[in-house]
Amino acid sequence: MIRKIAKTFSSVRMQLVFSVFVAIAPALALTYIVNQSWFWQFAPGWLKPYALDVPWASFMVGLLALIAAWFGGEHFILRQVRALYNAAQRLAGGDWSTRTGLKEAEGELGQLAKTFDYMAESLQQRIAEREAAEKNLLNRTFQQTVVAALGQFALTNSDLEALLNQTVILVAQTLEVEYAAVFEQLPGGQPRLQAGVGWKPEYDRQTSLPGNEDSPITAALSSGDPVIIADLKAETRSSASPFLVEHGVVSGITVAIPTHDRPFGMLGVYSTNRQKFNSDEVQFLQAAATAIGLAVERKRADAELQKLAAFVQLSPDAAMELNAHGTITTRHHHLFQRGGATTGRLRKQKSSF
C-alpha cells in the first residue's frame, strides 16, 4: 500500500505540485497570520500600514512558486529528459549497449526510460544474433570453398605430399586453430606425422611419435567416429598424448582418413585454448579427410596400374580376367592352354576401382 502511494506521488505532475506547495507554504502561512486580528495585538503599530497596503505576500508567493517550478522542473523532468536524449543519440550512433541509467526512476519518465532500455536490449540481442548468423554463414561458405578446392586438387593432381601440406594449412586457417596435422598409423600402432603446421621444428615430416599409440590421436581409427577433445587434461577415453601435451594442446578434433581397404591415417586440428567445436566444423574436417582419402586411393590405383603395366610388358603372352568382385587374375596364355586356369594362375590382386 505504501509503495503504491509512493508510486502515485512519484508522477511528474504530483512532483511539480508538491514542489510548488512546499515552496509557497511559508508564504501562505504568513499571509494567513497577517490577516488575523490577534496578530496585530502583539505586532508593532508601524508594521500595520505596510502589511495592509503593500501586496508583498502575493509577490512572495509568485516568486517562490517560480523558483520552485524552476528547480523542481530541473530535478524531476529535465535531468531525466537529458538522460533519455543522450541515450537515444548514442543508440542512433550505433552503440547498442547504451542505457539510460534511470533504472530506479519512477513515474511517467521512469516508465519511458525502462521501455527505452528494454528496446535497446532487444535491439542489441537481435543485432548480435544477426551477426552470429552472418558469421556462421560466411564460415560455412568458406569451408565449402576449401573442401571443393581440396577435392579438385585431389582429382587433378597426383602430388599427395602437396595435398597434405595444403590441407593442414587450410583447415588450420579456416577453423582458426594453432595446430593441424595429418598422421599415418604405422604397423606397430604408433602414429607418424606426415604433414603439419604450427608444431615444433624438430617434428618434421615423416616423424614417428612413440608413446601415442593409445592417445586421442589414434582413437579416431579404433572408434571410426570423430574424437572431439574439450579439455585434454580431463580426457578419460584414452591415454594422454605426450605429443599434444608437449605443445600445450587443450582442445581439438581428430577424424579418420577413409580409404577403400583401411583408413590411411588421421587428420586433426588442435588449439591451446579451450574451444567448443560445432557440428559444422566437424563435418568440414571429415570432408577434408575424405578428399585426402580420394588422393590416397588414386595414388594406390596408379601404383597398381604401373605394376600391372610392367608385368604385361615382361609377359606379353599373359591373359587377364576381371571377375564380378573386381579381382584381376593374370595367366600365361601357353600355360593356360596346357594346364588350365588353376595351373596357369600367376597372380591375383584386388583392384581399387
Short mmCIF file of C-alpha atoms in Angstrom, two decimals:
data_model
loop_
_atom_site.label_atom_id
_atom_site.label_comp_id
_atom_site.label_asym_id
_atom_site.label_seq_id
_atom_site.Cartn_x
_atom_site.Cartn_y
_atom_site.Cartn_z
CA MET A 1 0.00 0.00 0.00
CA ILE A 2 2.77 2.40 0.94
CA ARG A 3 4.66 1.51 -2.23
CA LYS A 4 1.55 2.15 -4.31
CA ILE A 5 1.05 5.56 -2.69
CA ALA A 6 4.71 6.41 -3.20
CA LYS A 7 4.44 5.40 -6.85
CA THR A 8 1.41 7.65 -7.25
CA PHE A 9 3.25 10.65 -5.80
CA SER A 10 6.30 9.90 -8.00
CA SER A 11 4.49 11.05 -11.15
CA VAL A 12 5.76 14.24 -12.77
CA ARG A 13 2.52 16.08 -12.10
CA MET A 14 2.49 15.27 -8.40
CA GLN A 15 6.18 16.08 -8.07
CA LEU A 16 5.69 19.54 -9.51
CA VAL A 17 2.59 20.16 -7.37
CA PHE A 18 4.41 19.04 -4.27
CA SER A 19 7.45 21.21 -5.08
CA VAL A 20 5.36 24.34 -5.58
CA PHE A 21 3.30 23.61 -2.45
CA VAL A 22 6.38 23.19 -0.30
CA ALA A 23 7.82 26.45 -1.63
CA ILE A 24 4.69 28.57 -1.13
CA ALA A 25 3.53 27.05 2.14
CA PRO A 26 5.53 29.51 4.30
CA ALA A 27 4.16 32.47 2.34
CA LEU A 28 0.62 31.17 2.63
CA ALA A 29 1.03 30.67 6.35
CA LEU A 30 2.40 34.22 6.76
CA THR A 31 -0.48 35.67 4.76
CA TYR A 32 -2.97 33.85 6.93
CA ILE A 33 -1.34 35.07 10.13
CA VAL A 34 -1.18 38.72 8.98
CA ASN A 35 -4.89 38.72 8.31
CA GLN A 36 -5.72 37.53 11.83
CA SER A 37 -6.81 40.13 14.45
CA TRP A 38 -4.91 38.53 17.25
CA PHE A 39 -1.66 39.04 15.32
CA TRP A 40 -1.95 42.80 15.49
CA GLN A 41 -2.46 42.74 19.22
CA PHE A 42 1.19 41.79 19.51
CA ALA A 43 2.66 43.30 16.28
CA PRO A 44 4.17 46.85 16.36
CA GLY A 45 1.88 49.56 15.07
CA TRP A 46 4.25 50.85 12.39
CA LEU A 47 4.07 47.48 10.58
CA LYS A 48 0.33 47.58 10.01
CA PRO A 49 0.26 50.21 7.16
CA TYR A 50 2.92 48.35 5.21
CA ALA A 51 1.35 44.97 5.75
CA LEU A 52 -2.09 46.11 4.63
CA ASP A 53 -1.14 48.47 1.79
CA VAL A 54 1.70 46.54 0.07
CA PRO A 55 0.75 43.22 -1.58
CA TRP A 56 4.10 41.75 -0.62
CA ALA A 57 2.61 38.45 0.34
CA SER A 58 1.25 37.85 -3.18
CA PHE A 59 4.57 38.88 -4.62
CA MET A 60 6.44 36.44 -2.43
CA VAL A 61 4.02 33.67 -3.28
CA GLY A 62 4.54 34.19 -7.00
CA LEU A 63 8.31 34.48 -6.66
CA LEU A 64 8.62 31.35 -4.58
CA ALA A 65 6.32 29.49 -6.99
CA LEU A 66 8.58 30.38 -9.90
CA ILE A 67 11.68 29.32 -8.02
CA ALA A 68 10.03 26.06 -7.02
CA ALA A 69 8.90 25.37 -10.58
CA TRP A 70 12.42 26.10 -11.88
CA PHE A 71 14.27 23.79 -9.53
CA GLY A 72 11.50 21.19 -9.50
CA GLY A 73 11.46 21.02 -13.27
CA GLU A 74 15.26 20.73 -13.37
CA HIS A 75 15.40 17.94 -10.85
CA PHE A 76 12.35 15.89 -11.76
CA ILE A 77 12.00 16.46 -15.51
CA LEU A 78 14.99 17.92 -17.34
CA ARG A 79 17.54 15.56 -15.80
CA GLN A 80 15.60 12.50 -16.94
CA VAL A 81 14.81 14.03 -20.32
CA ARG A 82 18.53 14.72 -20.88
CA ALA A 83 19.36 11.12 -19.96
CA LEU A 84 16.78 9.85 -22.46
CA TYR A 85 18.05 12.23 -25.14
CA ASN A 86 21.70 11.26 -24.68
CA ALA A 87 20.84 7.56 -24.71
CA ALA A 88 18.81 8.00 -27.90
CA GLN A 89 21.74 9.84 -29.53
CA ARG A 90 24.19 7.05 -28.63
CA LEU A 91 21.76 4.41 -29.87
CA ALA A 92 21.36 6.26 -33.16
CA GLY A 93 25.16 6.32 -33.45
CA GLY A 94 25.34 2.52 -33.32
CA ASP A 95 26.10 1.99 -29.63
CA TRP A 96 23.71 -0.89 -28.98
CA SER A 97 24.89 -1.29 -25.38
CA THR A 98 23.70 2.17 -24.33
CA ARG A 99 21.21 2.51 -21.47
CA THR A 100 19.51 5.49 -19.84
CA GLY A 101 20.77 4.80 -16.33
CA LEU A 102 17.32 5.60 -14.90
CA LYS A 103 16.56 2.09 -13.71
CA GLU A 104 15.38 3.30 -10.29
CA ALA A 105 13.29 6.22 -11.58
CA GLU A 106 9.52 6.07 -11.11
CA GLY A 107 6.64 7.88 -12.76
CA GLU A 108 5.96 8.50 -16.44
CA LEU A 109 9.55 9.35 -17.36
CA GLY A 110 10.82 6.38 -15.37
CA GLN A 111 8.49 4.05 -17.28
CA LEU A 112 9.61 5.64 -20.54
CA ALA A 113 13.26 5.09 -19.58
CA LYS A 114 12.61 1.44 -18.73
CA THR A 115 10.82 0.93 -22.05
CA PHE A 116 13.74 2.56 -23.86
CA ASP A 117 16.24 0.30 -22.07
CA TYR A 118 14.19 -2.78 -22.95
CA MET A 119 14.07 -1.69 -26.59
CA ALA A 120 17.84 -1.10 -26.65
CA GLU A 121 18.46 -4.51 -25.08
CA SER A 122 16.22 -6.23 -27.64
CA LEU A 123 17.98 -4.45 -30.49
CA GLN A 124 21.38 -5.42 -29.12
CA GLN A 125 20.33 -9.06 -28.84
CA ARG A 126 18.90 -9.17 -32.36
CA ILE A 127 21.97 -7.46 -33.81
CA ALA A 128 24.20 -9.99 -32.04
CA GLU A 129 22.10 -12.90 -33.35
CA ARG A 130 22.20 -11.50 -36.89
CA GLU A 131 25.96 -11.00 -36.75
CA ALA A 132 26.42 -14.54 -35.42
CA ALA A 133 24.22 -15.94 -38.22
CA GLU A 134 26.14 -13.95 -40.84
CA LYS A 135 29.46 -15.13 -39.43
CA ASN A 136 28.24 -18.74 -39.38
CA LEU A 137 27.05 -18.48 -42.98
CA LEU A 138 30.34 -16.93 -44.05
CA ASN A 139 32.30 -19.67 -42.27
CA ARG A 140 30.23 -22.43 -43.89
CA THR A 141 30.68 -20.84 -47.31
CA PHE A 142 34.43 -20.63 -46.78
CA GLN A 143 34.52 -24.22 -45.54
CA GLN A 144 32.67 -25.44 -48.63
CA THR A 145 35.08 -23.49 -50.83
CA VAL A 146 38.07 -25.08 -49.11
CA VAL A 147 36.60 -28.60 -49.43
CA ALA A 148 35.84 -28.04 -53.12
CA ALA A 149 39.38 -26.80 -53.73
CA LEU A 150 40.90 -29.79 -51.93
CA GLY A 151 38.65 -32.22 -53.80
CA GLN A 152 39.60 -30.71 -57.14
CA PHE A 153 43.27 -30.81 -56.21
CA ALA A 154 42.95 -34.48 -55.22
CA LEU A 155 41.33 -35.37 -58.56
CA THR A 156 43.63 -33.39 -60.82
CA ASN A 157 47.00 -33.62 -59.10
CA SER A 158 48.94 -36.74 -58.17
CA ASP A 159 51.25 -34.97 -55.71
CA LEU A 160 50.00 -36.38 -52.39
CA GLU A 161 52.58 -34.53 -50.32
CA ALA A 162 51.48 -31.17 -51.72
CA LEU A 163 47.84 -32.02 -50.98
CA LEU A 164 48.63 -32.92 -47.38
CA ASN A 165 50.55 -29.68 -46.85
CA GLN A 166 47.76 -27.61 -48.38
CA THR A 167 45.15 -29.41 -46.30
CA VAL A 168 46.75 -28.76 -42.92
CA ILE A 169 47.32 -25.09 -43.77
CA LEU A 170 43.77 -24.51 -44.98
CA VAL A 171 41.99 -26.34 -42.16
CA ALA A 172 44.08 -24.53 -39.54
CA GLN A 173 43.25 -21.16 -41.08
CA THR A 174 39.57 -21.99 -41.56
CA LEU A 175 38.99 -23.28 -38.02
CA GLU A 176 41.31 -20.64 -36.51
CA VAL A 177 43.49 -23.05 -34.55
CA GLU A 178 47.22 -23.11 -33.90
CA TYR A 179 47.94 -26.72 -34.94
CA ALA A 180 46.87 -29.08 -37.69
CA ALA A 181 48.34 -32.40 -38.75
CA VAL A 182 47.97 -35.48 -40.91
CA PHE A 183 49.08 -38.66 -39.15
CA GLU A 184 49.69 -42.09 -40.63
CA GLN A 185 49.48 -45.09 -38.33
CA LEU A 186 52.49 -47.38 -38.59
CA PRO A 187 52.17 -51.20 -38.35
CA GLY A 188 53.25 -51.06 -34.70
CA GLY A 189 50.34 -48.76 -33.86
CA GLN A 190 52.26 -45.55 -33.29
CA PRO A 191 51.34 -42.54 -35.42
CA ARG A 192 53.71 -40.82 -37.80
CA LEU A 193 53.46 -37.12 -38.64
CA GLN A 194 53.04 -36.87 -42.40
CA ALA A 195 52.25 -33.13 -42.64
CA GLY A 196 51.66 -30.43 -40.08
CA VAL A 197 51.50 -26.76 -39.29
CA GLY A 198 52.39 -24.98 -36.04
CA TRP A 199 54.38 -27.83 -34.47
CA LYS A 200 57.92 -27.51 -33.14
CA PRO A 201 60.68 -27.62 -35.80
CA GLU A 202 62.08 -30.93 -34.58
CA TYR A 203 58.80 -32.62 -35.52
CA ASP A 204 59.42 -32.67 -39.23
CA ARG A 205 57.58 -34.67 -41.86
CA GLN A 206 57.87 -38.46 -41.50
CA THR A 207 58.49 -38.15 -37.74
CA SER A 208 57.19 -41.08 -35.74
CA LEU A 209 55.57 -40.34 -32.38
CA PRO A 210 56.20 -43.17 -29.90
CA GLY A 211 54.07 -43.18 -26.76
CA ASN A 212 50.97 -42.01 -28.62
CA GLU A 213 49.63 -45.44 -29.60
CA ASP A 214 46.60 -45.22 -27.30
CA SER A 215 46.05 -41.48 -27.39
CA PRO A 216 43.30 -39.18 -28.70
CA ILE A 217 45.27 -39.03 -31.95
CA THR A 218 44.70 -42.71 -32.77
CA ALA A 219 41.32 -43.08 -31.05
CA ALA A 220 39.53 -41.99 -34.21
CA LEU A 221 40.84 -45.07 -36.03
CA SER A 222 39.63 -47.56 -33.46
CA SER A 223 36.21 -45.98 -32.98
CA GLY A 224 35.62 -44.80 -36.53
CA ASP A 225 33.97 -41.65 -35.19
CA PRO A 226 35.37 -38.14 -34.79
CA VAL A 227 37.16 -37.65 -31.48
CA ILE A 228 36.36 -34.21 -30.05
CA ILE A 229 38.53 -33.06 -27.16
CA ALA A 230 37.05 -30.32 -24.99
CA ASP A 231 39.80 -30.43 -22.37
CA LEU A 232 42.81 -32.69 -22.86
CA LYS A 233 43.61 -32.80 -19.13
CA ALA A 234 40.12 -34.10 -18.36
CA GLU A 235 40.12 -36.66 -21.20
CA THR A 236 39.32 -40.17 -19.93
CA ARG A 237 38.53 -42.09 -23.13
CA SER A 238 42.21 -42.72 -23.94
CA SER A 239 45.70 -42.25 -22.56
CA ALA A 240 47.41 -38.89 -22.58
CA SER A 241 49.32 -37.90 -25.70
CA PRO A 242 52.89 -36.77 -24.94
CA PHE A 243 53.00 -35.08 -28.33
CA LEU A 244 49.90 -32.96 -27.69
CA VAL A 245 50.84 -32.24 -24.07
CA GLU A 246 54.27 -31.02 -25.14
CA HIS A 247 52.63 -28.41 -27.37
CA GLY A 248 50.14 -27.27 -24.74
CA VAL A 249 47.07 -28.53 -26.59
CA VAL A 250 43.79 -28.10 -24.73
CA SER A 251 41.06 -28.75 -27.32
CA GLY A 252 40.91 -30.43 -30.70
CA ILE A 253 39.25 -32.71 -33.24
CA THR A 254 40.67 -35.85 -34.81
CA VAL A 255 38.97 -37.74 -37.66
CA ALA A 256 39.97 -40.82 -39.61
CA ILE A 257 41.05 -40.54 -43.25
CA PRO A 258 38.92 -43.18 -45.01
CA THR A 259 40.15 -45.34 -47.89
CA HIS A 260 38.86 -48.47 -49.60
CA ASP A 261 40.84 -51.08 -47.66
CA ARG A 262 41.59 -49.44 -44.32
CA PRO A 263 41.94 -45.88 -43.01
CA PHE A 264 45.07 -44.18 -44.25
CA GLY A 265 45.55 -42.24 -41.03
CA MET A 266 44.14 -39.31 -39.08
CA LEU A 267 43.52 -35.64 -39.73
CA GLY A 268 43.43 -33.44 -36.66
CA VAL A 269 43.22 -29.80 -35.61
CA TYR A 270 44.19 -28.62 -32.13
CA SER A 271 44.15 -25.42 -30.09
CA THR A 272 45.93 -24.23 -26.96
CA ASN A 273 42.70 -22.56 -25.82
CA ARG A 274 39.54 -24.19 -24.56
CA GLN A 275 37.37 -24.24 -27.68
CA LYS A 276 33.97 -25.72 -28.39
CA PHE A 277 33.72 -27.17 -31.90
CA ASN A 278 30.29 -27.35 -33.52
CA SER A 279 28.89 -29.97 -35.89
CA ASP A 280 29.62 -27.86 -39.00
CA GLU A 281 33.31 -27.72 -38.12
CA VAL A 282 33.43 -31.48 -37.52
CA GLN A 283 31.74 -32.15 -40.87
CA PHE A 284 34.16 -29.78 -42.59
CA LEU A 285 37.14 -31.69 -41.17
CA GLN A 286 35.60 -35.00 -42.23
CA ALA A 287 35.10 -33.67 -45.77
CA ALA A 288 38.74 -32.58 -45.90
CA ALA A 289 39.79 -36.05 -44.70
CA THR A 290 37.66 -37.61 -47.44
CA ALA A 291 39.49 -35.51 -50.05
CA ILE A 292 42.78 -36.87 -48.71
CA GLY A 293 41.37 -40.40 -48.86
CA LEU A 294 40.46 -39.92 -52.53
CA ALA A 295 44.00 -38.79 -53.29
CA VAL A 296 45.46 -41.79 -51.45
CA GLU A 297 43.15 -44.14 -53.37
CA ARG A 298 44.17 -42.56 -56.63
CA LYS A 299 47.86 -42.89 -55.80
CA ARG A 300 47.43 -46.54 -54.87
CA ALA A 301 45.49 -47.21 -58.06
CA ASP A 302 48.18 -45.52 -60.16
CA ALA A 303 50.83 -47.65 -58.45
CA GLU A 304 48.87 -50.84 -59.13
CA LEU A 305 48.38 -49.87 -62.76
CA GLN A 306 52.08 -49.25 -63.14
CA LYS A 307 52.85 -52.66 -61.67
CA LEU A 308 50.31 -54.28 -63.96
CA ALA A 309 51.70 -52.49 -66.99
CA ALA A 310 55.23 -53.59 -66.11
CA PHE A 311 54.03 -57.18 -65.71
CA VAL A 312 52.31 -57.13 -69.09
CA GLN A 313 55.45 -55.75 -70.71
CA LEU A 314 57.51 -58.54 -69.19
CA SER A 315 54.89 -61.20 -70.07
CA PRO A 316 53.42 -60.34 -73.49
CA ASP A 317 51.52 -63.64 -73.68
CA ALA A 318 49.70 -63.07 -70.36
CA ALA A 319 45.95 -63.30 -70.14
CA MET A 320 43.90 -61.19 -67.70
CA GLU A 321 40.44 -61.78 -66.30
CA LEU A 322 38.26 -59.40 -64.21
CA ASN A 323 35.62 -61.18 -62.13
CA ALA A 324 32.45 -59.80 -60.55
CA HIS A 325 34.28 -58.94 -57.32
CA GLY A 326 36.73 -56.63 -59.04
CA THR A 327 39.62 -59.13 -58.86
CA ILE A 328 42.14 -59.22 -61.71
CA THR A 329 43.55 -62.70 -62.46
CA THR A 330 46.60 -62.90 -64.74
CA ARG A 331 47.66 -66.10 -66.54
CA HIS A 332 50.27 -67.04 -69.07
CA HIS A 333 48.41 -67.96 -72.21
CA HIS A 334 50.50 -71.02 -73.08
CA LEU A 335 50.25 -72.37 -69.51
CA PHE A 336 46.51 -71.80 -69.58
CA GLN A 337 46.28 -73.92 -72.73
CA ARG A 338 48.40 -76.67 -71.22
CA GLY A 339 47.37 -76.82 -67.59
CA GLY A 340 44.11 -74.95 -67.39
CA ALA A 341 43.12 -71.98 -65.36
CA THR A 342 44.27 -73.35 -62.00
CA THR A 343 47.76 -74.27 -63.17
CA GLY A 344 48.28 -71.06 -65.10
CA ARG A 345 47.29 -68.62 -62.35
CA LEU A 346 50.32 -66.50 -61.53
CA ARG A 347 48.96 -63.51 -59.70
CA LYS A 348 45.74 -62.36 -58.20
CA GLN A 349 45.17 -58.93 -56.73
CA LYS A 350 42.36 -56.69 -55.80
CA SER A 351 41.56 -53.75 -57.97
CA SER A 352 40.70 -50.49 -56.20
CA PHE A 353 38.42 -49.29 -58.93
#
